[in-house]
């Protein structure tokens, strides 16, 4: 490892003090330059000031750590020897570049200064050395522009104006047509502008220029762009950046020079061919600034065939050496190729999968490495329709990306309208302040859902993920004026029936109907998943409430159902009235009548689901939400129900009002319903067991598991389990067949965790409901926290939304305690998790380490969970060796 207090690492003449593996210390760019130098590739000599130096610099109130500057001077002398020119020398001046380079690439977020060392004297030396005054003055005016902008804060526009005026006077269109004398004439006015705007003279002394450039690069770690980028990509604030100080090579030395970027494979498809761009007689910033359009890399083959061949060979070597697809920057100076950077290339999801699989075929990596190469979250892109990447869209606002995929449709404000329009063949988007269980049919009918309120586990978010519908929640710019038939998103007014598009993967809400492209899984994906399955230890089940979901989840590789939420089944159009009667009925008779109507329907659902999941476990949760959620609210609907029940409307209304709760999430729900109204649970158990027995008689293998929600006391479970077994026994006797049945509990309350050893006496399995467990542990409402959680994350109070990424310190600790205590009583206790965290990779890694048996997540997250579980297992193996 690197020496202590060594801040500067030289790379020159085939020798590098740093190593490619020291990314943390040298940053990605510095590590790549060191590695390429050590490989004997042609890299302009230079040195890297470490990230440690940067951190010490901040800690000391922006002062260089002791010894850093001296070490830089020593390194500079070696660089000078290597290139045979001297920094600041008026006859043979060395020019330097100063570039940022963090541990993880943050493209374009931090600063770079090129051509450092130029002043009115050294430019003469450059003219003599190059015998090319045009090139020398071009470099000089570029330097003033870049330094003036990056280091001294002069707006780009101030220099552009001077350049534009010169082009106009000279009657030319492009910079490259300007003569040496015109370029020379730009120097004084440009420096004058700097003085005018900043009140400071442009520094002429090369050493001042170098010092100020290094300071500027250090400071650029804290600029707004970089801070925002880190925030988005979860890069820690305290890493700091390395600074690379390197001898300049010049792509603007004439027609046999140029600059370019290549990828060793196509970063959007993964196809293996040299992909990239080249710009003749130019420096890199021309491409970035969009001043000139670069040409396809094949232009280099035509213009400089030998250089092209060398580049191809270098690319192959680098890819083989790093065992990954590379993104390479190069410059050609008078026919000689120089390498300026190599790094693992960023790529789309399809490219990531294809490259990983093909590299195994090429013998570059093994299957373990391939599985580790693809980011689980990324494959989400493969599963859902996306907005055509070529399309131009107008983003009106952003909310939380609650359920991925893109969807377009006509705006509707009510679930009924969504159903009606869908039946008429239209595609609609359901736009609501928030959704509630009675919106379920509308959500089903819609292409996607957008809500103004709510967080990542609000009703809309959870249900949409379950349905595989695109969904954006908590879009605070959305104001709905349902009565007048329009909504407003920021300044834009959108009337009912107008088109909107949402992207549930990014949270973007767009005007109009954006073109979408379908997902295509392909054989590479299947292969990668097969490898992943071979490595993972965690089982992966799905949360599925309907046969359609179950079917989809099987296609994505689910090994059973970990959560079938039965409430979904209660909202079907043809049963809601009976369900309402069942709830409202105060006497036994009408309730029984209603239950008898519902029973065959539930049984039909279970039969279909069990059949799809033949041979696999299916965990059915007994009814959970507060009953009043099923009840009608509007007077008109209450009237309809009263007529259906043949009761006076007033009586029905009073009953509905009586059932109102101010805090339903902590109210009369879960097993509390099973205690007070056992008939409902009994009907559900009967439906489950009749379905299971009948299928078994047909020869279908069934493994029902009945799960009791929101248990906090042993007695609750004892009572409910007693009822379950009584009904199950009766059904099995009646059908003359036995099916294996497990009865377990959800763990959703801290109390249940703390007495897990006691609960395990009755529970044959645990399934953590981490949505509720997060809510009850953090005292945060799943439905309301969307209003303030983003501010908590922005201000660093929370690193992530705890409804998305498991809060390991609290909820994670509870899970660990519960597993330990539960297995003390029942060592073989099967433990799973079925909250939303079951499909989130960081949380999955935790569940793996905590020895859970399985995770369960919505169908579209099943492949993500399979990959994440495999990576967690491989990473743990790696940590242990
Ligand atoms: C949970 O609470 O994590 C859970 C899975 O149940 P629900 O989201 O239905 O409350
Ligand atoms: Mg729950």
CSV table of C-alpha atoms in Angstrom, one decimal, residues 36 38-41 311-323:
chain,number,residue,atom,x,y,z
A,36,UNK,CA,-1.6,2.4,-18.5
A,38,UNK,CA,3.0,0.6,-16.1
A,39,UNK,CA,1.6,-1.4,-19.1
A,40,UNK,CA,4.1,0.6,-21.3
A,41,UNK,CA,1.4,2.5,-23.1
A,311,UNK,CA,-5.8,2.4,-31.2
A,312,UNK,CA,-7.7,-0.8,-31.9
A,313,UNK,CA,-4.9,-2.8,-30.4
A,314,UNK,CA,-4.6,-0.6,-27.4
A,315,UNK,CA,-8.4,-0.9,-26.8
A,316,UNK,CA,-8.2,-4.7,-26.9
A,317,UNK,CA,-5.3,-4.8,-24.5
A,318,UNK,CA,-7.0,-2.4,-22.1
A,319,UNK,CA,-10.2,-4.4,-22.2
A,320,UNK,CA,-8.4,-7.6,-21.6
A,321,UNK,CA,-6.3,-6.1,-18.8
A,322,UNK,CA,-9.1,-4.6,-16.9
A,323,UNK,CA,-11.6,-7.4,-17.8
